[in-house]
Amino acid sequence: MTQRLAGDASAYASIPDRLLAVATRLFAEKGYESTSVQEIVAAAGVTKGAMYHYFGAKDDLLYEIYHRLLGLQTRRLREFAGGTGPVEERLRAAAVDVLSTSFRYLDEFTVFFRSMHMLPKERRRAVRAERRRYHEQFRALVEEGQREGVFRADVPADLSVHYFFGAVHQVSTWYRQDGPLDAQQISEYYVDLFLNGLRARPEGPAAAAPGRPAGDDGGAASA
Amino acid sequence: MTQRLAGDASAYASIPDRLLAVATRLFAEKGYESTSVQEIVAAAGVTKGAMYHYFGAKDDLLYEIYHRLLGLQTRRLREFAGGTGPVEERLRAAAVDVLSTSFRYLDEFTVFFRSMHMLPKERRRAVRAERRRYHEQFRALVEEGQREGVFRADVPADLSVHYFFGAVHQVSTWYRQDGPLDAQQISEYYVDLFLNGLRARPEGPAAAAPGRPAGDDGGAASA
DNA sequence: AAGCGCATACCGACCAGTCGGTCTCGGCGG
DNA sequence: CCGCCGAGACCGACTGGTCGGTATGCGCTT
């Protein structure tokens, strides 16, 4: 629960960890491209030589940030999804966890969605694949609930997941520490909105909806 | 309805429009920072001198893209919100329009959420202010519905709007033209999920929700 | 003495922005 | 109606500086 992604930036952490921690902060603050390698190594208290000893290139830092973040998320999700309670409970727990992780690693998420495109093609593909696996893991929960009739099945599970993840991943763009609501509250409100939107309604799905599409296959809309 | 944001890039459009259209495409493709002014002017078929004749700096292009996009959105939203039908209908129409606008101007949105931070501080503040006004306009619709009892009031309207906009603004990261669902379908599903999540439930808000926060003030969580 | 872990000096590429200059065209005096 | 002039539109070579990455060497451990 208290595992860090890149260790802290203190002088006692290992050099790679210090570099990753500092890079994450700087990339989130000023953007990947406007952060020079020189700045990173200066802030980490090491030299350029040291950095290129541990990382082959600047974008390796970026990749490592993504890789660690996705690893953490996938591991956590697996724990929550693998439980034994009712689907809705498990989905709720997983969703809350996704949100609190997003809040705990705000910088990582900021960098993720802002600088993904700076990765070389091959790396980007690897990250996308990891992300898709994560997405599918989460989607499986929704589909389970659909099969059980707990969740509405007239909206493709894939879309519901994109929808929720979209909302979650944008929090890094507007959330401020000193806002009126803390992370915990926001998380629970968000999960509430998500589950409420997903829940099957007694009188049939979604009243007062003029002209909605007919298809209700669970087809993926890419990932 | 068919108004363009920066004209097209054809040789007959004005030079500033051509530059904006080309810049939008390139920024979306390769990112702001890795697109050189040289590339932009080459793709637009003009020279550097011409560009700096019309734009004071590279980031003026960025700002102009945002400014035009936000102007368009605000104008459209005003039309939809100002109607006379029931709130839910107006909100639905507005929400669908937000989505179809997002799909039509995918590149603009991509650039927006990826490169906002490259703007100089002053400009960034201006854009954020414009965006907040837009957000509040949309929020007013939700609040109206809450007062009328159509929408649940136990989730701050501000959060609901952040939630929906978050989901919407992320579509540019996963939507592909050749996916199984077209933009129209996705829009309606999304709006459905949003309104269903927002709708007041007969038996009281959100069943099976262990330990939800008490506060239900409509306070803004920044913007 | 071998080799790992890092330091330092340096390179070539590139890039935003500039600046002196040219071209076109509308207006105006004769 | 002609010819001149000024101004805005545009050109493109150039510059000062930065940046990612590398080559080489040194000290310390084993």
Short mmCIF file of C-alpha atoms (C1' of nucleotides) in Angstrom, two decimals:
data_model
loop_
_atom_site.label_atom_id
_atom_site.label_comp_id
_atom_site.label_asym_id
_atom_site.label_seq_id
_atom_site.Cartn_x
_atom_site.Cartn_y
_atom_site.Cartn_z
CA MET A 1 0.00 0.00 0.00
CA THR A 2 2.83 2.37 0.75
CA GLN A 3 5.06 1.13 -2.02
CA ARG A 4 6.53 3.97 -4.00
CA LEU A 5 6.94 3.99 -7.72
CA ALA A 6 10.38 5.48 -7.99
CA GLY A 7 11.49 5.65 -4.41
CA ASP A 8 11.80 9.13 -3.00
CA ALA A 9 14.19 11.77 -4.15
CA SER A 10 16.17 11.88 -0.92
CA ALA A 11 19.89 11.56 -1.04
CA TYR A 12 19.66 8.06 0.40
CA ALA A 13 17.61 6.56 -2.41
CA SER A 14 19.42 4.84 -5.25
CA ILE A 15 20.48 6.98 -8.17
CA PRO A 16 18.00 5.50 -10.66
CA ASP A 17 15.19 5.98 -8.18
CA ARG A 18 16.24 9.52 -7.46
CA LEU A 19 16.37 10.24 -11.16
CA LEU A 20 12.93 8.79 -11.78
CA ALA A 21 11.39 10.63 -8.87
CA VAL A 22 12.88 13.94 -9.91
CA ALA A 23 12.08 13.41 -13.57
CA THR A 24 8.47 12.64 -12.76
CA ARG A 25 8.12 15.85 -10.82
CA LEU A 26 9.83 17.97 -13.45
CA PHE A 27 7.99 16.41 -16.37
CA ALA A 28 4.70 17.04 -14.59
CA GLU A 29 5.67 20.61 -13.79
CA LYS A 30 7.14 21.81 -17.05
CA GLY A 31 6.52 19.09 -19.56
CA TYR A 32 8.84 16.45 -20.94
CA GLU A 33 10.27 18.46 -23.78
CA SER A 34 11.00 21.59 -21.85
CA THR A 35 12.83 19.69 -19.18
CA SER A 36 16.47 19.22 -20.12
CA VAL A 37 18.52 16.29 -19.04
CA GLN A 38 20.80 18.80 -17.39
CA GLU A 39 18.00 20.00 -15.14
CA ILE A 40 17.07 16.49 -14.16
CA VAL A 41 20.53 15.43 -13.13
CA ALA A 42 21.10 18.72 -11.32
CA ALA A 43 17.88 18.31 -9.33
CA ALA A 44 18.78 14.71 -8.53
CA GLY A 45 22.24 15.71 -7.43
CA VAL A 46 24.08 13.54 -9.90
CA THR A 47 25.86 14.09 -13.19
CA LYS A 48 24.93 13.41 -16.75
CA GLY A 49 27.40 10.59 -16.90
CA ALA A 50 25.64 8.87 -14.04
CA MET A 51 22.29 9.19 -15.70
CA TYR A 52 23.44 7.80 -19.01
CA HIS A 53 25.06 5.02 -17.09
CA TYR A 54 21.66 3.85 -15.86
CA PHE A 55 19.37 4.99 -18.66
CA GLY A 56 20.07 4.64 -22.33
CA ALA A 57 18.18 7.75 -23.30
CA LYS A 58 15.97 10.48 -21.97
CA ASP A 59 12.84 8.69 -23.06
CA ASP A 60 13.86 5.66 -21.05
CA LEU A 61 12.99 7.71 -18.01
CA LEU A 62 9.58 8.33 -19.46
CA TYR A 63 9.06 4.70 -20.29
CA GLU A 64 10.14 3.57 -16.86
CA ILE A 65 7.64 5.93 -15.25
CA TYR A 66 4.83 4.47 -17.33
CA HIS A 67 5.99 0.94 -16.89
CA ARG A 68 6.10 1.14 -13.12
CA LEU A 69 2.78 2.91 -12.91
CA LEU A 70 1.03 0.37 -15.09
CA GLY A 71 2.61 -2.49 -13.21
CA LEU A 72 1.33 -1.11 -9.96
CA GLN A 73 -2.16 -0.55 -11.31
CA THR A 74 -2.39 -3.99 -12.84
CA ARG A 75 -1.23 -5.68 -9.66
CA ARG A 76 -3.71 -3.77 -7.52
CA LEU A 77 -6.59 -4.36 -9.88
CA ARG A 78 -5.91 -8.07 -9.92
CA GLU A 79 -6.22 -8.15 -6.15
CA PHE A 80 -9.53 -6.36 -6.16
CA ALA A 81 -11.05 -8.17 -9.09
CA GLY A 82 -10.09 -11.60 -7.84
CA GLY A 83 -12.17 -11.40 -4.66
CA THR A 84 -15.28 -13.41 -3.93
CA GLY A 85 -18.00 -10.90 -2.95
CA PRO A 86 -20.81 -9.70 -5.21
CA VAL A 87 -19.66 -8.10 -8.49
CA GLU A 88 -20.90 -4.69 -7.61
CA GLU A 89 -18.88 -4.71 -4.39
CA ARG A 90 -15.75 -5.84 -6.14
CA LEU A 91 -16.20 -3.33 -8.93
CA ARG A 92 -16.79 -0.58 -6.43
CA ALA A 93 -13.67 -1.47 -4.49
CA ALA A 94 -11.61 -1.66 -7.67
CA ALA A 95 -12.96 1.64 -8.92
CA VAL A 96 -12.27 3.41 -5.65
CA ASP A 97 -8.77 2.03 -5.71
CA VAL A 98 -8.18 3.23 -9.26
CA LEU A 99 -9.16 6.68 -8.13
CA SER A 100 -7.08 6.78 -4.99
CA THR A 101 -4.12 5.52 -6.97
CA SER A 102 -4.69 8.32 -9.44
CA PHE A 103 -4.65 10.83 -6.65
CA ARG A 104 -1.59 9.38 -4.99
CA TYR A 105 0.34 9.38 -8.24
CA LEU A 106 -1.03 12.55 -9.75
CA ASP A 107 2.31 13.55 -11.27
CA GLU A 108 2.74 10.19 -12.91
CA PHE A 109 -0.71 10.41 -14.44
CA THR A 110 -0.17 13.93 -15.58
CA VAL A 111 2.98 12.94 -17.37
CA PHE A 112 1.36 9.85 -18.75
CA PHE A 113 -1.45 11.56 -20.58
CA ARG A 114 0.55 14.55 -21.61
CA SER A 115 3.72 12.96 -22.88
CA MET A 116 2.85 9.49 -24.08
CA HIS A 117 3.34 10.63 -27.63
CA MET A 118 6.99 11.47 -27.01
CA LEU A 119 7.87 7.81 -26.68
CA PRO A 120 9.42 6.13 -29.71
CA LYS A 121 6.91 4.07 -31.65
CA GLU A 122 7.99 0.72 -30.32
CA ARG A 123 7.84 1.77 -26.71
CA ARG A 124 4.51 3.41 -27.22
CA ARG A 125 3.12 0.21 -28.56
CA ALA A 126 4.37 -1.70 -25.53
CA VAL A 127 2.74 0.77 -23.18
CA ARG A 128 -0.51 0.68 -25.08
CA ALA A 129 -0.53 -3.11 -24.92
CA GLU A 130 -0.02 -3.02 -21.17
CA ARG A 131 -2.78 -0.52 -20.86
CA ARG A 132 -5.14 -2.54 -22.95
CA ARG A 133 -4.61 -5.55 -20.73
CA TYR A 134 -5.45 -3.40 -17.76
CA HIS A 135 -8.52 -2.08 -19.49
CA GLU A 136 -9.72 -5.58 -20.31
CA GLN A 137 -9.21 -6.74 -16.78
CA PHE A 138 -11.48 -3.98 -15.57
CA ARG A 139 -13.96 -4.56 -18.34
CA ALA A 140 -14.30 -8.20 -17.33
CA LEU A 141 -15.77 -7.04 -14.05
CA VAL A 142 -18.38 -4.96 -15.79
CA GLU A 143 -19.24 -7.81 -18.12
CA GLU A 144 -19.64 -10.15 -15.20
CA GLY A 145 -22.13 -7.76 -13.69
CA GLN A 146 -23.95 -7.51 -16.99
CA ARG A 147 -24.31 -11.25 -17.24
CA GLU A 148 -25.73 -11.33 -13.76
CA GLY A 149 -28.21 -8.63 -14.65
CA VAL A 150 -26.84 -6.22 -12.06
CA PHE A 151 -25.59 -3.77 -14.68
CA ARG A 152 -27.34 -2.56 -17.75
CA ALA A 153 -26.32 -4.52 -20.80
CA ASP A 154 -27.54 -2.06 -23.42
CA VAL A 155 -24.29 -0.11 -23.25
CA PRO A 156 -21.16 -1.96 -24.37
CA ALA A 157 -18.96 -2.71 -21.37
CA ASP A 158 -16.01 -1.44 -23.33
CA LEU A 159 -17.55 1.97 -23.62
CA SER A 160 -18.51 2.11 -19.97
CA VAL A 161 -14.93 1.43 -19.03
CA HIS A 162 -13.59 4.04 -21.40
CA TYR A 163 -16.12 6.40 -19.95
CA PHE A 164 -15.11 5.84 -16.35
CA PHE A 165 -11.39 5.75 -17.02
CA GLY A 166 -11.72 8.91 -19.04
CA ALA A 167 -13.30 10.72 -16.14
CA VAL A 168 -10.68 9.36 -13.76
CA HIS A 169 -7.70 10.17 -15.91
CA GLN A 170 -8.72 13.75 -16.29
CA VAL A 171 -8.74 14.52 -12.59
CA SER A 172 -5.07 15.37 -12.83
CA THR A 173 -6.01 18.33 -15.02
CA TRP A 174 -8.34 20.03 -12.58
CA TYR A 175 -7.82 18.65 -9.09
CA ARG A 176 -6.06 20.96 -6.67
CA GLN A 177 -4.92 19.97 -3.21
CA ASP A 178 -6.52 23.03 -1.66
CA GLY A 179 -9.93 22.55 -3.25
CA PRO A 180 -13.06 22.18 -1.13
CA LEU A 181 -13.22 18.41 -1.61
CA ASP A 182 -10.48 15.98 -0.72
CA ALA A 183 -9.40 13.06 -2.82
CA GLN A 184 -11.36 10.54 -0.78
CA GLN A 185 -14.63 12.36 -1.23
CA ILE A 186 -14.14 12.90 -4.92
CA SER A 187 -13.33 9.23 -5.35
CA GLU A 188 -16.53 8.10 -3.74
CA TYR A 189 -18.68 10.58 -5.62
CA TYR A 190 -17.12 9.49 -8.88
CA VAL A 191 -17.62 5.82 -8.18
CA ASP A 192 -21.17 6.58 -7.21
CA LEU A 193 -21.84 8.34 -10.49
CA PHE A 194 -20.26 5.50 -12.38
CA LEU A 195 -22.17 2.71 -10.68
CA ASN A 196 -25.41 4.60 -10.76
CA GLY A 197 -25.01 5.13 -14.47
CA LEU A 198 -24.24 1.48 -14.92
CA ARG A 199 -26.95 0.04 -12.78
CA ALA A 200 -29.88 -1.61 -14.50
CA ARG A 201 -33.00 0.43 -14.00
CA PRO A 202 -36.22 -1.31 -13.01
CA GLU A 203 -38.40 0.18 -15.75
CA GLY A 204 -35.97 -0.70 -18.50
CA PRO A 205 -32.83 1.21 -19.40
CA ALA A 206 -32.76 4.98 -19.58
CA ALA A 207 -36.10 6.68 -19.85
CA ALA A 208 -36.68 9.73 -22.02
CA ALA A 209 -33.98 8.87 -24.53
CA PRO A 210 -35.13 9.76 -28.02
CA GLY A 211 -33.46 7.73 -30.74
CA ARG A 212 -30.70 5.66 -29.22
CA PRO A 213 -28.75 3.16 -31.31
CA ALA A 214 -29.94 -0.43 -31.36
CA GLY A 215 -26.71 -2.42 -31.25
CA ASP A 216 -25.76 -3.78 -27.85
CA ASP A 217 -22.92 -6.06 -28.68
CA GLY A 218 -20.04 -5.84 -26.26
CA GLY A 219 -17.61 -5.06 -29.05
CA ALA A 220 -14.43 -3.24 -28.25
CA ALA A 221 -13.99 0.19 -29.73
CA SER A 222 -10.25 -0.21 -29.96
CA ALA A 223 -8.18 0.48 -26.87
CA MET B 1 -22.90 24.04 -38.05
CA THR B 2 -20.31 23.66 -40.76
CA GLN B 3 -18.15 26.52 -39.61
CA ARG B 4 -14.51 25.58 -39.53
CA LEU B 5 -12.11 26.59 -36.84
CA ALA B 6 -9.13 27.50 -38.92
CA GLY B 7 -10.47 27.23 -42.43
CA ASP B 8 -9.03 24.39 -44.44
CA ALA B 9 -5.45 24.00 -45.46
CA SER B 10 -6.11 24.37 -49.17
CA ALA B 11 -4.09 26.80 -51.17
CA TYR B 12 -7.08 29.12 -51.41
CA ALA B 13 -7.49 29.69 -47.70
CA SER B 14 -5.83 32.72 -46.15
CA ILE B 15 -2.30 32.26 -44.92
CA PRO B 16 -3.14 32.51 -41.21
CA ASP B 17 -5.91 29.96 -41.63
CA ARG B 18 -3.66 27.65 -43.55
CA LEU B 19 -1.03 27.93 -40.87
CA LEU B 20 -3.51 27.19 -38.10
CA ALA B 21 -5.00 24.22 -39.90
CA VAL B 22 -1.61 22.72 -40.64
CA ALA B 23 -0.28 23.46 -37.17
CA THR B 24 -3.26 21.77 -35.56
CA ARG B 25 -2.69 18.65 -37.57
CA LEU B 26 1.04 18.54 -36.93
CA PHE B 27 0.75 19.32 -33.24
CA ALA B 28 -1.77 16.53 -32.87
CA GLU B 29 0.43 14.13 -34.82
CA LYS B 30 3.84 14.76 -33.36
CA GLY B 31 3.32 17.07 -30.44
CA TYR B 32 3.89 20.79 -30.12
CA GLU B 33 7.50 20.64 -29.08
CA SER B 34 8.67 18.24 -31.72
CA THR B 35 7.08 20.23 -34.48
CA SER B 36 9.42 22.89 -35.76
CA VAL B 37 8.23 26.15 -37.19
CA GLN B 38 10.07 25.16 -40.33
CA GLU B 39 7.87 22.09 -40.73
CA ILE B 40 4.73 24.07 -40.22
CA VAL B 41 5.50 26.69 -42.81
CA ALA B 42 6.71 24.06 -45.25
CA ALA B 43 3.47 22.08 -44.88
CA ALA B 44 1.44 25.24 -45.26
CA GLY B 45 3.38 26.24 -48.34
CA VAL B 46 4.56 29.57 -46.98
CA THR B 47 7.79 30.88 -45.56
CA LYS B 48 8.93 31.60 -42.07
CA GLY B 49 8.80 35.28 -42.74
CA ALA B 50 5.15 35.01 -43.61
CA MET B 51 4.37 33.17 -40.44
CA TYR B 52 6.12 35.64 -38.19
CA HIS B 53 4.36 38.35 -40.05
CA TYR B 54 1.00 37.05 -38.83
CA PHE B 55 1.93 35.42 -35.54
CA GLY B 56 4.23 36.87 -32.95
CA ALA B 57 5.53 33.53 -31.79
CA LYS B 58 5.10 29.81 -32.16
CA ASP B 59 2.88 29.64 -29.12
CA ASP B 60 0.54 32.19 -30.65
CA LEU B 61 -0.52 29.41 -32.98
CA LEU B 62 -1.28 27.25 -29.98
CA TYR B 63 -3.23 29.97 -28.27
CA GLU B 64 -5.24 30.74 -31.35
CA ILE B 65 -6.23 27.09 -31.70
CA TYR B 66 -7.50 27.03 -28.12
CA HIS B 67 -9.17 30.38 -28.38
CA ARG B 68 -11.14 29.47 -31.47
CA LEU B 69 -12.12 26.09 -30.10
CA LEU B 70 -13.36 27.51 -26.83
CA GLY B 71 -15.21 30.26 -28.61
CA LEU B 72 -17.01 27.73 -30.73
CA GLN B 73 -17.91 25.55 -27.78
CA THR B 74 -19.19 28.41 -25.70
CA ARG B 75 -21.33 29.71 -28.50
CA ARG B 76 -22.84 26.31 -29.16
CA LEU B 77 -23.50 25.60 -25.53
CA ARG B 78 -25.26 28.90 -25.10
CA GLU B 79 -27.65 27.98 -27.87
CA PHE B 80 -28.49 24.63 -26.34
CA ALA B 81 -28.73 25.78 -22.76
CA GLY B 82 -30.90 28.75 -23.57
CA GLY B 83 -33.80 26.67 -24.92
CA THR B 84 -37.17 26.28 -23.28
CA GLY B 85 -37.82 22.52 -23.01
CA PRO B 86 -37.41 20.40 -19.88
CA VAL B 87 -33.94 20.52 -18.30
CA GLU B 88 -33.17 16.94 -19.02
CA GLU B 89 -33.87 17.44 -22.71
CA ARG B 90 -31.73 20.55 -22.88
CA LEU B 91 -28.91 18.92 -20.97
CA ARG B 92 -29.08 15.89 -23.21
CA ALA B 93 -28.94 18.00 -26.33
CA ALA B 94 -26.06 20.05 -24.97
CA ALA B 95 -24.15 16.94 -23.90
CA VAL B 96 -24.60 15.27 -27.27
CA ASP B 97 -23.38 18.41 -28.94
CA VAL B 98 -20.31 18.59 -26.74
CA LEU B 99 -19.48 15.08 -27.80
CA SER B 100 -20.03 15.55 -31.48
CA THR B 101 -17.95 18.70 -31.36
CA SER B 102 -15.21 16.70 -29.67
CA PHE B 103 -15.32 14.18 -32.45
CA ARG B 104 -15.38 16.75 -35.19
CA TYR B 105 -12.40 18.59 -33.74
CA LEU B 106 -10.46 15.64 -32.44
CA ASP B 107 -7.10 17.14 -33.38
CA GLU B 108 -7.87 20.38 -31.61
CA PHE B 109 -8.85 18.52 -28.48
CA THR B 110 -5.81 16.31 -28.63
CA VAL B 111 -3.57 19.33 -28.82
CA PHE B 112 -5.52 21.08 -26.13
CA PHE B 113 -5.08 18.49 -23.44
CA ARG B 114 -1.61 17.56 -24.40
CA SER B 115 0.02 20.95 -24.89
CA MET B 116 -1.84 23.40 -22.71
CA HIS B 117 1.16 23.58 -20.43
CA MET B 118 3.37 24.91 -23.19
CA LEU B 119 1.54 28.21 -23.19
CA PRO B 120 3.18 31.10 -21.34
CA LYS B 121 1.67 31.66 -17.92
CA GLU B 122 -0.45 34.62 -18.87
CA ARG B 123 -1.99 32.94 -21.85
CA ARG B 124 -2.62 29.80 -19.90
CA ARG B 125 -4.54 31.78 -17.35
CA ALA B 126 -6.69 33.32 -20.04
CA VAL B 127 -7.52 29.94 -21.50
CA ARG B 128 -8.33 28.51 -18.10
CA ALA B 129 -10.66 31.41 -17.41
CA GLU B 130 -12.46 30.84 -20.68
CA ARG B 131 -12.75 27.18 -19.87
CA ARG B 132 -14.09 27.83 -16.42
CA ARG B 133 -16.82 30.00 -17.84
CA TYR B 134 -17.75 27.20 -20.16
CA HIS B 135 -17.75 24.73 -17.31
CA GLU B 136 -20.01 26.94 -15.22
CA GLN B 137 -22.43 27.38 -18.06
CA PHE B 138 -22.79 23.64 -18.29
CA ARG B 139 -22.96 23.23 -14.56
CA ALA B 140 -25.87 25.64 -14.38
CA LEU B 141 -27.92 23.17 -16.38
CA VAL B 142 -27.19 20.40 -13.94
CA GLU B 143 -28.01 22.61 -10.98
CA GLU B 144 -31.28 23.57 -12.55
CA GLY B 145 -32.17 19.91 -12.82
CA GLN B 146 -31.17 19.34 -9.24
CA ARG B 147 -33.44 22.13 -8.02
CA GLU B 148 -36.29 20.60 -9.96
CA GLY B 149 -35.59 17.22 -8.40
CA VAL B 150 -34.90 15.59 -11.75
CA PHE B 151 -31.23 14.97 -10.95
CA ARG B 152 -29.77 13.65 -7.77
CA ALA B 153 -28.56 16.43 -5.50
CA ASP B 154 -26.32 14.35 -3.29
CA VAL B 155 -23.42 14.72 -5.72
CA PRO B 156 -22.08 18.25 -6.22
CA ALA B 157 -22.99 19.49 -9.69
CA ASP B 158 -19.45 20.66 -10.11
CA LEU B 159 -18.14 17.15 -9.74
CA SER B 160 -20.70 15.68 -12.09
CA VAL B 161 -19.61 18.11 -14.76
CA HIS B 162 -15.95 17.38 -14.21
CA TYR B 163 -16.84 13.73 -14.42
CA PHE B 164 -18.65 13.99 -17.71
CA PHE B 165 -16.19 16.39 -19.30
CA GLY B 166 -13.37 14.16 -18.18
CA ALA B 167 -14.88 11.21 -19.95
CA VAL B 168 -15.55 13.30 -23.05
CA HIS B 169 -12.13 14.88 -23.24
CA GLN B 170 -10.40 11.56 -23.11
CA VAL B 171 -12.08 10.17 -26.20
CA SER B 172 -9.35 11.72 -28.30
CA THR B 173 -6.90 9.32 -26.66
CA TRP B 174 -8.63 6.09 -27.62
CA TYR B 175 -11.14 6.74 -30.40
CA ARG B 176 -10.17 5.46 -33.80
CA GLN B 177 -12.08 6.16 -36.98
CA ASP B 178 -12.08 2.50 -37.93
CA GLY B 179 -13.40 1.20 -34.61
CA PRO B 180 -16.64 -0.80 -34.42
CA LEU B 181 -18.66 2.16 -33.14
CA ASP B 182 -19.04 5.46 -34.89
CA ALA B 183 -18.94 8.83 -33.22
CA GLN B 184 -22.69 9.21 -33.18
CA GLN B 185 -23.24 5.96 -31.34
CA ILE B 186 -20.53 6.62 -28.80
CA SER B 187 -21.98 10.05 -28.14
CA GLU B 188 -25.40 8.67 -27.35
CA TYR B 189 -24.08 5.90 -25.16
CA TYR B 190 -21.95 8.35 -23.24
CA VAL B 191 -24.78 10.78 -22.71
CA ASP B 192 -26.93 7.89 -21.61
CA LEU B 193 -24.40 6.82 -19.02
CA PHE B 194 -24.07 10.37 -17.81
CA LEU B 195 -27.78 11.09 -17.47
CA ASN B 196 -28.47 7.70 -15.95
CA GLY B 197 -25.80 8.32 -13.35
CA LEU B 198 -27.24 11.74 -12.66
CA ARG B 199 -30.87 10.80 -12.49
CA ALA B 200 -32.52 10.75 -9.09
CA ARG B 201 -33.40 7.21 -8.12
CA PRO B 202 -36.78 6.46 -6.64
CA GLU B 203 -35.55 4.57 -3.57
CA GLY B 204 -33.08 7.22 -2.57
CA PRO B 205 -29.64 7.79 -4.05
CA ALA B 206 -27.29 4.92 -4.79
CA ALA B 207 -28.05 1.68 -3.02
CA ALA B 208 -25.36 -0.58 -1.61
CA ALA B 209 -22.89 2.22 -1.01
CA PRO B 210 -20.96 1.58 2.17
CA GLY B 211 -19.61 4.75 3.79
CA ARG B 212 -20.18 7.63 1.45
CA PRO B 213 -19.26 11.18 2.51
CA ALA B 214 -21.93 13.34 4.09
CA GLY B 215 -21.30 16.75 2.56
CA ASP B 216 -23.47 17.65 -0.41
CA ASP B 217 -22.74 21.30 -0.87
CA GLY B 218 -22.50 22.34 -4.47
CA GLY B 219 -19.04 23.78 -3.90
CA ALA B 220 -16.68 24.06 -6.80
CA ALA B 221 -13.57 21.95 -6.65
CA SER B 222 -11.60 24.49 -8.59
CA ALA B 223 -11.85 24.52 -12.34
"C1'" DA C 1 45.24 -5.27 -11.88
"C1'" DA C 2 40.93 -5.52 -13.62
"C1'" DG C 3 36.67 -3.52 -14.15
"C1'" DC C 4 32.63 -1.18 -12.46
"C1'" DG C 5 30.63 3.38 -11.36
"C1'" DC C 6 30.70 7.56 -12.30
"C1'" DA C 7 32.83 12.58 -13.73
"C1'" DT C 8 34.01 16.03 -17.23
"C1'" DA C 9 34.58 18.00 -21.40
"C1'" DC C 10 32.89 18.17 -25.65
"C1'" DC C 11 30.23 17.50 -30.29
"C1'" DG C 12 27.08 17.98 -33.93
"C1'" DA C 13 22.38 18.92 -34.79
"C1'" DC C 14 18.77 21.74 -34.56
"C1'" DC C 15 15.69 25.41 -33.63
"C1'" DA C 16 13.00 29.83 -32.56
"C1'" DG C 17 13.30 34.07 -33.84
"C1'" DT C 18 15.49 38.17 -36.51
"C1'" DC C 19 16.63 41.36 -39.93
"C1'" DG C 20 17.74 43.55 -44.12
"C1'" DG C 21 15.74 43.41 -48.24
"C1'" DT C 22 12.23 42.84 -52.29
"C1'" DC C 23 7.80 42.96 -54.35
"C1'" DT C 24 3.10 44.62 -55.12
"C1'" DC C 25 -0.33 47.83 -55.21
"C1'" DG C 26 -3.26 51.70 -53.94
"C1'" DG C 27 -3.30 56.58 -53.77
"C1'" DC C 28 -2.14 61.01 -55.34
"C1'" DG C 29 0.04 64.97 -57.47
"C1'" DG C 30 0.74 66.71 -61.87
"C1'" DC D 1 -3.86 59.23 -67.48
"C1'" DC D 2 0.79 58.67 -65.97
"C1'" DG D 3 4.32 57.99 -62.90
"C1'" DC D 4 6.00 58.21 -58.45
"C1'" DC D 5 5.97 56.99 -53.62
"C1'" DG D 6 5.04 54.86 -49.38
"C1'" DA D 7 3.45 51.00 -46.88
"C1'" DG D 8 2.25 46.69 -45.87
"C1'" DA D 9 3.04 41.81 -47.32
"C1'" DC D 10 6.24 38.55 -47.61
"C1'" DC D 11 11.12 36.35 -48.24
"C1'" DG D 12 14.98 33.43 -46.54
"C1'" DA D 13 19.68 33.45 -44.97
"C1'" DC D 14 21.59 33.86 -40.65
"C1'" DT D 15 22.51 33.69 -35.41
"C1'" DG D 16 22.94 32.79 -30.71
"C1'" DG D 17 22.04 29.41 -27.92
"C1'" DT D 18 20.43 24.88 -26.25
"C1'" DC D 19 20.11 20.15 -26.06
"C1'" DG D 20 20.66 15.03 -26.23
"C1'" DG D 21 24.13 12.17 -26.40
"C1'" DT D 22 29.21 10.45 -26.25
"C1'" DA D 23 34.25 9.70 -25.51
"C1'" DT D 24 37.58 9.32 -22.37
"C1'" DG D 25 39.50 8.92 -18.07
"C1'" DC D 26 39.93 8.33 -13.09
"C1'" DG D 27 39.37 6.34 -8.54
"C1'" DC D 28 37.79 2.83 -5.75
"C1'" DT D 29 36.48 -1.74 -4.82
"C1'" DT D 30 37.43 -6.68 -5.13
#
